[in-house]
mmCIF file of C-alpha atoms in Angstrom:
data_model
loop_
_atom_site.group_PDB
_atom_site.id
_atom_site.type_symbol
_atom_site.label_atom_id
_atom_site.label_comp_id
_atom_site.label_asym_id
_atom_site.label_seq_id
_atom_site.Cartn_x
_atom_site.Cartn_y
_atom_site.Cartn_z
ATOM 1 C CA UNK A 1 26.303 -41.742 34.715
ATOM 2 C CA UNK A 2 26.692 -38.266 35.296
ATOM 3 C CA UNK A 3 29.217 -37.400 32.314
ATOM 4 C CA UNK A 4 26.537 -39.714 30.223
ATOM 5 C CA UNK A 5 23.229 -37.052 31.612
ATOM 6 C CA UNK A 6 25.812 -34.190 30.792
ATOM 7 C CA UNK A 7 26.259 -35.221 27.013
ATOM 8 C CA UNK A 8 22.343 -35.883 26.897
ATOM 9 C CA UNK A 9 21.556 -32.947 27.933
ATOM 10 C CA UNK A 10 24.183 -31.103 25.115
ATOM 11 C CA UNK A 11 22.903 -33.575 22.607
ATOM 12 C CA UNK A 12 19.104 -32.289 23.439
ATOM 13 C CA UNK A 13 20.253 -28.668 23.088
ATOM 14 C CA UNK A 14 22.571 -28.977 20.102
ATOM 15 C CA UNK A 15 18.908 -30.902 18.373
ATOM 16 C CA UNK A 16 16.686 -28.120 18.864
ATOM 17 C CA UNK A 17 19.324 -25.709 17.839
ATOM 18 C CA UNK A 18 19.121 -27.721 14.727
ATOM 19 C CA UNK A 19 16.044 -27.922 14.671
ATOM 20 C CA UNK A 20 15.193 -24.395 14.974
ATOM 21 C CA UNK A 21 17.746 -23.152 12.873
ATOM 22 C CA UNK A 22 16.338 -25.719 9.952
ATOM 23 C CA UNK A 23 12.995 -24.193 10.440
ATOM 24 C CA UNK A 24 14.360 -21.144 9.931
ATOM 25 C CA UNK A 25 16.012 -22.241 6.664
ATOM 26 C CA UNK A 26 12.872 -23.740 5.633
ATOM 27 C CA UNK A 27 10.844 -20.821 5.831
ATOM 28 C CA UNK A 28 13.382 -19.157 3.916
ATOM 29 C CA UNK A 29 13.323 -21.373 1.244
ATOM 30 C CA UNK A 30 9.799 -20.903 1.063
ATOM 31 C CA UNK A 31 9.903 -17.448 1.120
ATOM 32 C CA UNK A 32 12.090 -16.900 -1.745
ATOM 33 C CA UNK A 33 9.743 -19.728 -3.820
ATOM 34 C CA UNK A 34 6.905 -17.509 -3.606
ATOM 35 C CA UNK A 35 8.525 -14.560 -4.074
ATOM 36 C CA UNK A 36 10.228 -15.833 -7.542
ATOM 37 C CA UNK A 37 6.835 -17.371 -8.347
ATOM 38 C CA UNK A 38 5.382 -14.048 -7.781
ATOM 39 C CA UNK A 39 8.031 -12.154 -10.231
ATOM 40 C CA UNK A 40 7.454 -14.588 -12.342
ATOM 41 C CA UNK A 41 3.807 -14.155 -12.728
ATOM 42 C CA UNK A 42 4.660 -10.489 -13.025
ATOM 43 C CA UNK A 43 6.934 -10.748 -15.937
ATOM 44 C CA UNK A 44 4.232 -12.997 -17.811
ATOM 45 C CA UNK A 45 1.848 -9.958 -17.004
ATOM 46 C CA UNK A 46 3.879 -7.319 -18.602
ATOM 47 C CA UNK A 47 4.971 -9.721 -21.725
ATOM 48 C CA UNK A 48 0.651 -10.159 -22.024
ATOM 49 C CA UNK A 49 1.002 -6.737 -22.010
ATOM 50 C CA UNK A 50 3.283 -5.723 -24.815
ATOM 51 C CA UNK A 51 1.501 -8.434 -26.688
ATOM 52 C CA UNK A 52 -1.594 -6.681 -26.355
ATOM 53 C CA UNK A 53 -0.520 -3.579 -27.600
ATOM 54 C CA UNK A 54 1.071 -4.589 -30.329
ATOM 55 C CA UNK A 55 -2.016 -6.384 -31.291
ATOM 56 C CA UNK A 56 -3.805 -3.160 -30.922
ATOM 57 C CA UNK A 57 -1.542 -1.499 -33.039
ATOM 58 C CA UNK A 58 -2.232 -4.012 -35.763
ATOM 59 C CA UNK A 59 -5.829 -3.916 -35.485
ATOM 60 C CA UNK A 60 -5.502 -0.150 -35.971
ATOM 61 C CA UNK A 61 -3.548 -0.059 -39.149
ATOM 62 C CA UNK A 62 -5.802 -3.011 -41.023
ATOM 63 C CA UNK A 63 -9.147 -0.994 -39.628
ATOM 64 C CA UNK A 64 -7.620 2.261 -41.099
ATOM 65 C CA UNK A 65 -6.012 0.709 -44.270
ATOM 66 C CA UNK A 66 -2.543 2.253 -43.211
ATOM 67 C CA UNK A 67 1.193 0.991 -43.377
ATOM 68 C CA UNK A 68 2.076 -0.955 -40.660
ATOM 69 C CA UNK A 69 4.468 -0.029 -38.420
ATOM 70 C CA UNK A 70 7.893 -0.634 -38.699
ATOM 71 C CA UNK A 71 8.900 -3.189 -35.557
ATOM 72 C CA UNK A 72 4.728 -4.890 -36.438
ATOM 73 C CA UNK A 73 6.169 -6.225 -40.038
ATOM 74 C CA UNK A 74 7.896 -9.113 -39.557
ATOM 75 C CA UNK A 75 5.449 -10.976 -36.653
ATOM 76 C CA UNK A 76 2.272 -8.986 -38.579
ATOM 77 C CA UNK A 77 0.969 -12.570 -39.992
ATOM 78 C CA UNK A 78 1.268 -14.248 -36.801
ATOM 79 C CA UNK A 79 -0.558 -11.258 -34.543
ATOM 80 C CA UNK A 80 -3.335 -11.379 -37.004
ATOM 81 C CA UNK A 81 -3.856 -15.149 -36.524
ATOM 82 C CA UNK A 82 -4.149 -14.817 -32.684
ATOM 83 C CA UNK A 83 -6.210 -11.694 -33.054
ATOM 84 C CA UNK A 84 -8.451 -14.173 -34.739
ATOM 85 C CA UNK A 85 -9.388 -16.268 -31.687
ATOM 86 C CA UNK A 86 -8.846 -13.278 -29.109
ATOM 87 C CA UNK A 87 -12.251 -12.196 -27.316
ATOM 88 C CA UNK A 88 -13.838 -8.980 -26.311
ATOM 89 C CA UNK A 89 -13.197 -7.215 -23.442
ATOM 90 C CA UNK A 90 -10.584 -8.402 -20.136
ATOM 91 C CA UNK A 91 -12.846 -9.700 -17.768
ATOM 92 C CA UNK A 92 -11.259 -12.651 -16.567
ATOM 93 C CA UNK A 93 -7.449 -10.905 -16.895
ATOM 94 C CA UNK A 94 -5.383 -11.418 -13.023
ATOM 95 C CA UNK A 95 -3.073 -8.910 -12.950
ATOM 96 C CA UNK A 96 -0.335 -8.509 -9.527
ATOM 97 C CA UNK A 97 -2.194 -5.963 -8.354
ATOM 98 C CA UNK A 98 -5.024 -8.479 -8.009
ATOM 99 C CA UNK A 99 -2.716 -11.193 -6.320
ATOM 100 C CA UNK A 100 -1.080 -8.674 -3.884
ATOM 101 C CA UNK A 101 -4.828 -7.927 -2.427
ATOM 102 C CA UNK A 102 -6.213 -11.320 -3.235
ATOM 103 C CA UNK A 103 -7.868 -11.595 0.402
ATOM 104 C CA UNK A 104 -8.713 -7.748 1.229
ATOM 105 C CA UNK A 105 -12.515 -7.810 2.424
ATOM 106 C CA UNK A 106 -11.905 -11.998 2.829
ATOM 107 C CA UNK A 107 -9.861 -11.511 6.077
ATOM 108 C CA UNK A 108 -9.518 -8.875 8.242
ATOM 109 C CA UNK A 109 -6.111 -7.121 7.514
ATOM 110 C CA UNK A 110 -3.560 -7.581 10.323
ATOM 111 C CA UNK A 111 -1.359 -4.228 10.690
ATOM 112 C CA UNK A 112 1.931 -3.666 12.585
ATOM 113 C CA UNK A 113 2.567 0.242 13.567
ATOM 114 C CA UNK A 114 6.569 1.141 14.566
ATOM 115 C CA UNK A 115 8.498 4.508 14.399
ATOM 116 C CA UNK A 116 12.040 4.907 13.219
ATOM 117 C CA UNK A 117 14.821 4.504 16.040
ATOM 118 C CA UNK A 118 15.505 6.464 19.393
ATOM 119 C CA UNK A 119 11.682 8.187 18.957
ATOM 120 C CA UNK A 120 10.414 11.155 20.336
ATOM 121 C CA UNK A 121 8.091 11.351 23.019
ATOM 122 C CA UNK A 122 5.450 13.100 20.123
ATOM 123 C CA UNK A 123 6.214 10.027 17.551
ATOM 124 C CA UNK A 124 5.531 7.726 20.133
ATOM 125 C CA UNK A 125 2.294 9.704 20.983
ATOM 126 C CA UNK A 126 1.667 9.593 17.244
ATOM 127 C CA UNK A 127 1.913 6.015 17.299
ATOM 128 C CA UNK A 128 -0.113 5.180 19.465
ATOM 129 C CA UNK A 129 -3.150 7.277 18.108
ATOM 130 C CA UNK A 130 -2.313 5.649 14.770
ATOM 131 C CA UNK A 131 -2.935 2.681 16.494
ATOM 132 C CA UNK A 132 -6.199 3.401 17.835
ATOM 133 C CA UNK A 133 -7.051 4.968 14.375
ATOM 134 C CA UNK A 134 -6.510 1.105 12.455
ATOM 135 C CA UNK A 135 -8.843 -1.402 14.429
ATOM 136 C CA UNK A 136 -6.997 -4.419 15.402
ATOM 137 C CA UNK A 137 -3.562 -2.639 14.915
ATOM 138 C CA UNK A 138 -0.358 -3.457 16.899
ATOM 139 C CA UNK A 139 2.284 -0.840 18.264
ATOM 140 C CA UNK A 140 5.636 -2.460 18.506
ATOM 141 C CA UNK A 141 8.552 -0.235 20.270
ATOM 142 C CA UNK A 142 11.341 -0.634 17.449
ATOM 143 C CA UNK A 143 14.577 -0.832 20.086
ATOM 144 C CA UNK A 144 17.190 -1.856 18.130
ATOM 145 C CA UNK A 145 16.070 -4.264 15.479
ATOM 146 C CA UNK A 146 16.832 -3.716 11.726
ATOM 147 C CA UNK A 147 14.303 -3.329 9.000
ATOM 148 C CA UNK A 148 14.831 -6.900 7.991
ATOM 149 C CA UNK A 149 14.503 -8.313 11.096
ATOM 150 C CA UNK A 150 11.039 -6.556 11.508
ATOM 151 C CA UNK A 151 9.928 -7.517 8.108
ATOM 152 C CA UNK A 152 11.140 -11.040 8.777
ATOM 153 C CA UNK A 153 8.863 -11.470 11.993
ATOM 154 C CA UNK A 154 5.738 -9.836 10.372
ATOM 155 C CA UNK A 155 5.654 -12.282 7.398
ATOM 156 C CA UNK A 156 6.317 -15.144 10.459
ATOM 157 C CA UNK A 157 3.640 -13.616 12.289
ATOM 158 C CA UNK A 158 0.908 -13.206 9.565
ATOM 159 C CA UNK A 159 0.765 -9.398 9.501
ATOM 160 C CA UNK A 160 -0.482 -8.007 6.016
ATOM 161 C CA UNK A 161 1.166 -4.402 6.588
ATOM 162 C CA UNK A 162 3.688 -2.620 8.064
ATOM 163 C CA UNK A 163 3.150 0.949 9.321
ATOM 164 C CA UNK A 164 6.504 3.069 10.185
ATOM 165 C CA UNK A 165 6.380 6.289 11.132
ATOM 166 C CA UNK A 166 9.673 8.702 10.947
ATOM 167 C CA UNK A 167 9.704 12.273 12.399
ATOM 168 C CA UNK A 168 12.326 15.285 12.293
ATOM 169 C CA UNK A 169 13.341 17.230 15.250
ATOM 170 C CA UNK A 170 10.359 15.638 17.203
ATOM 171 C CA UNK A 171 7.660 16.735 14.500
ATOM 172 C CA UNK A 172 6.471 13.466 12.899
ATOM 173 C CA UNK A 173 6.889 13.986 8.488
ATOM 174 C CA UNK A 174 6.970 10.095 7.250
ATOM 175 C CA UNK A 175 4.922 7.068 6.954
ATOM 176 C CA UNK A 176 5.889 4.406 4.969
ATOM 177 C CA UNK A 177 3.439 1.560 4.142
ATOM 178 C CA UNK A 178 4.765 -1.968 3.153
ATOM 179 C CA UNK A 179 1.996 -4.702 2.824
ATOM 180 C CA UNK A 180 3.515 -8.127 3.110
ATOM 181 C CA UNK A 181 4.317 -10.451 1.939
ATOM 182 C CA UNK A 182 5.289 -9.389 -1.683
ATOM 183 C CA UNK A 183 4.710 -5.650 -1.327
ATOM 184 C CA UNK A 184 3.640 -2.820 -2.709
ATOM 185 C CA UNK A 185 5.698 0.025 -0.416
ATOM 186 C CA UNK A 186 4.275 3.288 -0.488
ATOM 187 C CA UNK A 187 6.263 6.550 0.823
ATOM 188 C CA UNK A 188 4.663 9.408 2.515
ATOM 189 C CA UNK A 189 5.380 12.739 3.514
ATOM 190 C CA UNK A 190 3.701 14.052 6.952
ATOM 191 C CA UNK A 191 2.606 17.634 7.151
ATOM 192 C CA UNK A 192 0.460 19.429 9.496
ATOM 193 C CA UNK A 193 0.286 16.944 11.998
ATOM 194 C CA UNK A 194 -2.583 17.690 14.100
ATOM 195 C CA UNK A 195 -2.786 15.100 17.989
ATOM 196 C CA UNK A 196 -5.792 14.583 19.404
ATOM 197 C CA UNK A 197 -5.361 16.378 22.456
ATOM 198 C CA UNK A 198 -4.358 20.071 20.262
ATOM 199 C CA UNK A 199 -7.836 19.746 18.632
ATOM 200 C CA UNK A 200 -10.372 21.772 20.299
ATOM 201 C CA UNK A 201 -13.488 20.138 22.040
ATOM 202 C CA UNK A 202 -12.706 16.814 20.784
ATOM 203 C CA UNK A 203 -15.210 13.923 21.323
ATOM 204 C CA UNK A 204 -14.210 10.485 22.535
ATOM 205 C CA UNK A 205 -12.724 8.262 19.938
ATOM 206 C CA UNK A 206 -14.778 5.235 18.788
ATOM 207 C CA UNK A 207 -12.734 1.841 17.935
ATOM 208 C CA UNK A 208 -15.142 0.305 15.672
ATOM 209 C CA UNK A 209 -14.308 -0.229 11.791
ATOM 210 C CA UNK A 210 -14.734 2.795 10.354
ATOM 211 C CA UNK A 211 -15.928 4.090 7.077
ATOM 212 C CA UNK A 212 -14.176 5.530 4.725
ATOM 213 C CA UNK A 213 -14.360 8.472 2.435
ATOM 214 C CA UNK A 214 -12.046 8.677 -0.705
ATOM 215 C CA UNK A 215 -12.338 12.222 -2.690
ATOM 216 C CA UNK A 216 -10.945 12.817 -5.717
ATOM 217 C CA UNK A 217 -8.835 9.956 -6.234
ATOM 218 C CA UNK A 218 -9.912 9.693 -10.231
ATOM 219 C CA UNK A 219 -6.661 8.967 -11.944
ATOM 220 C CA UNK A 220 -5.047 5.075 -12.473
ATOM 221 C CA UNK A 221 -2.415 6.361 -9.813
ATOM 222 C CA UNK A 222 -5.005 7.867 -7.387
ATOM 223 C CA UNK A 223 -6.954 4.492 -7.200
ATOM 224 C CA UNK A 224 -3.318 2.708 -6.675
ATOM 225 C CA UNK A 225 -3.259 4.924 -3.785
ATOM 226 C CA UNK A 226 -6.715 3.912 -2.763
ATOM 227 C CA UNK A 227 -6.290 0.417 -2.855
ATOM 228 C CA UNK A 228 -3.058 0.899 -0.475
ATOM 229 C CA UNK A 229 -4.991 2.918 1.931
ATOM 230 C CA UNK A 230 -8.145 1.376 2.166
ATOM 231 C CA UNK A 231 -6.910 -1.971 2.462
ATOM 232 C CA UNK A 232 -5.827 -1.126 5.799
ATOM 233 C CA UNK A 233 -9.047 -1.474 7.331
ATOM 234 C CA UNK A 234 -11.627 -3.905 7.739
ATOM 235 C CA UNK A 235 -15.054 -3.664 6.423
ATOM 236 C CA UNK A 236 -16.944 -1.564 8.401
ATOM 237 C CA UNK A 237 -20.291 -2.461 9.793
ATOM 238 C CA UNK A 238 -23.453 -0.462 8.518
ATOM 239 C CA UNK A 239 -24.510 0.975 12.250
ATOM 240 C CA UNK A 240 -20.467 2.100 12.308
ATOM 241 C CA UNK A 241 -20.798 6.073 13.309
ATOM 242 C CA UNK A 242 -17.250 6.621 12.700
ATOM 243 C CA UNK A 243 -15.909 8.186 9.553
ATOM 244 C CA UNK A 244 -12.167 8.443 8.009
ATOM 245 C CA UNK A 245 -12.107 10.897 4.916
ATOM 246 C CA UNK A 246 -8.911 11.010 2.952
ATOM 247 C CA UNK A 247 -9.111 14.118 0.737
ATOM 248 C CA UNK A 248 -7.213 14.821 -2.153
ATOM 249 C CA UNK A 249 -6.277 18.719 -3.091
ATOM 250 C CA UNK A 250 -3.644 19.363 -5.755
ATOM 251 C CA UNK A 251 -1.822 15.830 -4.701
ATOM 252 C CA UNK A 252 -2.026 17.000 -0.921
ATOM 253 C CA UNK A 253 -4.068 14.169 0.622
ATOM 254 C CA UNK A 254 -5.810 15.641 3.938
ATOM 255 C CA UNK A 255 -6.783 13.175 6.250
ATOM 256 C CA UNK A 256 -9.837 13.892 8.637
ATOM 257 C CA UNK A 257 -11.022 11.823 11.529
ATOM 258 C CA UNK A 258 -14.688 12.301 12.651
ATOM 259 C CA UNK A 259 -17.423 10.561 14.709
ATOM 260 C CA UNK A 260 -21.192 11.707 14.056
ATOM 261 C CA UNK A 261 -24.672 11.051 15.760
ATOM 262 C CA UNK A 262 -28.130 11.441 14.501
ATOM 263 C CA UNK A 263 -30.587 14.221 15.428
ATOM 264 C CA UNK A 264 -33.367 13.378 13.948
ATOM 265 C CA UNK A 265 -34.350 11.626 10.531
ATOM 266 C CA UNK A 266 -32.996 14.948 8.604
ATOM 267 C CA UNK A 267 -29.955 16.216 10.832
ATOM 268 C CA UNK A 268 -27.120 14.702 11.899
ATOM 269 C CA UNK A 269 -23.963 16.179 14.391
ATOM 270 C CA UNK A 270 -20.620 15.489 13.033
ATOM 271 C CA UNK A 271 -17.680 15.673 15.550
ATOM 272 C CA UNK A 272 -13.726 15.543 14.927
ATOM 273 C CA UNK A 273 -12.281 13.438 17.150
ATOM 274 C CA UNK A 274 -8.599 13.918 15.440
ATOM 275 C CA UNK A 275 -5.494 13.139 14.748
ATOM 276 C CA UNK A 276 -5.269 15.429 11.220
ATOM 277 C CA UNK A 277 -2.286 15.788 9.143
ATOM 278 C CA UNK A 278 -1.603 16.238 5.400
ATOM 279 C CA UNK A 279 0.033 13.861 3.142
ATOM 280 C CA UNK A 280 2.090 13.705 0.106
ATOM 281 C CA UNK A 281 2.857 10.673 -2.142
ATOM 282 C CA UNK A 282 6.327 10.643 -3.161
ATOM 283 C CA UNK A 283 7.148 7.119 -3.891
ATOM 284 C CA UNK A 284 5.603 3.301 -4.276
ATOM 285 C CA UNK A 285 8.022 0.581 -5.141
ATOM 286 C CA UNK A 286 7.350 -3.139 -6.112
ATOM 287 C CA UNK A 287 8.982 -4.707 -3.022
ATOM 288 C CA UNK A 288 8.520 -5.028 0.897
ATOM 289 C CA UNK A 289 10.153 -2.264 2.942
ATOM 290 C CA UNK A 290 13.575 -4.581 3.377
ATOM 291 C CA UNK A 291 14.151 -4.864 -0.191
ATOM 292 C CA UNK A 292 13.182 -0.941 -1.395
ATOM 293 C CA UNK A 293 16.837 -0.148 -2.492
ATOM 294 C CA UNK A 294 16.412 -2.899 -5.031
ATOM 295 C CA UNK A 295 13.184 -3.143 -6.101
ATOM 296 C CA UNK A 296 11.558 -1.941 -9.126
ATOM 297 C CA UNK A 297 10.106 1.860 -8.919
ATOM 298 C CA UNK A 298 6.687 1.501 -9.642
ATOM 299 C CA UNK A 299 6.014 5.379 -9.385
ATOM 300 C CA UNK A 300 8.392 8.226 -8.324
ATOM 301 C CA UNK A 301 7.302 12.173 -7.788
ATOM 302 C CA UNK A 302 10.046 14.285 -9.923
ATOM 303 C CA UNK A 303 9.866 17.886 -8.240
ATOM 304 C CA UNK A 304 12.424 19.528 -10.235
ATOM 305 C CA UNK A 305 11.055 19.205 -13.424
ATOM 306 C CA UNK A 306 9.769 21.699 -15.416
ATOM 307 C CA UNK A 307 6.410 20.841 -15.429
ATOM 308 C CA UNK A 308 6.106 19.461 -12.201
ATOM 309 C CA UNK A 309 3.926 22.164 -10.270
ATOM 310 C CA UNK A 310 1.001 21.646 -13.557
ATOM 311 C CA UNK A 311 0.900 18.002 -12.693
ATOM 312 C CA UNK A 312 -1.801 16.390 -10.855
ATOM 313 C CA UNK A 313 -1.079 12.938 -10.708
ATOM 314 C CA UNK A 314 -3.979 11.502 -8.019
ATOM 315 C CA UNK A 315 -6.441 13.155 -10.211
ATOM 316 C CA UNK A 316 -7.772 13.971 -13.565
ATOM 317 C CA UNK A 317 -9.305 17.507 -13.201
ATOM 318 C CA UNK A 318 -8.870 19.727 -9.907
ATOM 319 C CA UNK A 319 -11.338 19.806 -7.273
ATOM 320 C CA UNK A 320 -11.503 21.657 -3.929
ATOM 321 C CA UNK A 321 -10.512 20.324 -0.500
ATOM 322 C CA UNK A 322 -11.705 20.328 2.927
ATOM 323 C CA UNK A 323 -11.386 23.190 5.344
#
């Protein structure tokens, strides 16, 4: 009787090894369905695309009575028949930018915040006000665990974006944001980093849903950028006396925490409550952070070019800053 418990008791172990580990495959399985379903629907995108343009290109030479273009001549019949029954204007085109945000202001976003490995007692500092600076955030210590291993138990967890925060010689210079489950990731450079506690007379920090303030952010990169950014928050409530003001100067995005009160009905008092720091966009790729040494670079800053100091690529004309 005892050998038969003994064997029972393996058997029952050895099942919900099995079981678990077949969960685990499962989600797996369904993890790399949606992500090939979500390629997929990005490939059709960019083939719409191309189709487009070509079809603009055709409706150009026939308006202007021109030769058509070379690589237009042999499919020109065949464009002009679907040009026939195409109608004006895109309102009802889904592009992957739409599906990767598909429930921002639906559901509250739900936002993990880590550092790189062996932090600093200032990163960990920064952390944590980062965390009180995204309602609802969590700060999880990162110990040992790899980046796929965090990614992994975010998308098993629910969590729309991952926060991680990277320093040099204790001064805190990266943030990288991944938003799960299919991506965008978005590479920052820290500069400047101002904590709460170096910012003279600060107020107390409020932890409702802030508002937020996005300044000269004109170009189709700079509202890329936004959408990243602002989708990190919920949606703020209209009593909500906290403001978060992200400032673009010369691709230098200055970030500016502040609570306010009213006076009276003409005057109000506007307080910094901190942290401040300066950021610089250097890289967004089509992927979750696990996958970024594979995935397809959706934008990349070039420094050593030669016209890289006369670009501005978050805006369209130069505009001042904040002090």
């Amino acid at each position: 009787m005892g050998g038969f418990g003994v064997e029972t008791g393996r058997s029952h172990v050895l099942g919900e090894e099995s079981g678990g580990s077949a969960g685990a495959a499962t989600m797996l399985r369904r993890e790399a369905r949606q992500r090939r379903e979500y390629l997929h629907r990005r490939a059709q995108e960019e083939r719409i695309r191309a189709t487009e343009h070509r079809k603009e290109q055709l409706r150009q030479a026939l308006e202007e009575n021109r030769l058509l273009p070379t690589e237009l001549r042999r499919e020109a019949l065949a464009l002009q028949k679907s040009i026939e029954f195409d109608d004006q204007g895109a309102e009802g085109l889904v592009t992957h930018q739409d599906d990767e945000y598909r429930w921002a202001g639906v559901e509250d976003p739900k936002v993990m915040i880590t550092t790189s490995r062996d932090p600093s007692s200032r990163l960990k500092m920064f952390a944590k006000e980062m965390k009180l600076l995204v309602p609802g955030a969590q700060r999880m210590n990162r110990g040992r665990h790899e980046v796929g291993a965090l990614v992994r138990a975010c998308k098993a967890n629910g969590v729309t974006d991952l926060l991680v925060l990277h320093e040099h010689r204790g001064q805190p210079d990266g943030l990288i944001v991944s938003h799960l489950p299919f991506g965008p990731t978005a590479f920052f450079t820290l500069c400047n980093v101002v904590m709460r506690h170096e910012v003279p007379d600060i107020g107390p920090m409020s932890e409702a849903a802030p508002h937020l303030i996005f300044h000269n952010f004109t170009s189709h990169l700079g509202q890329r950028v936004c959408s990243i950014l602002k989708y990190l928050f919920p949606l703020p409530k209209e009593d909500s006396k906290r403001v978060l003001t992200f400032a673009n100067q010369a691709d230098y995005i200055s970030f500016r925490h502040h609570v306010y009160k009213k006076l009276d009905h003409r005057n109000i008092e506007l307080s910094e409550v901190g942290p401040r720091f300066e950021m610089k966009l250097y890289s967004i790729k089509l992927g979750t952070l696990e996958q970024a040494a594979t995935a397809d670079v959706e934008w990349s800053w070039h420094p050593y070019t030669n016209t890289a100091r006369k670009r501005q690529h978050l805006s369209t004309a130069p505009a001042g800053g904040l002090a």
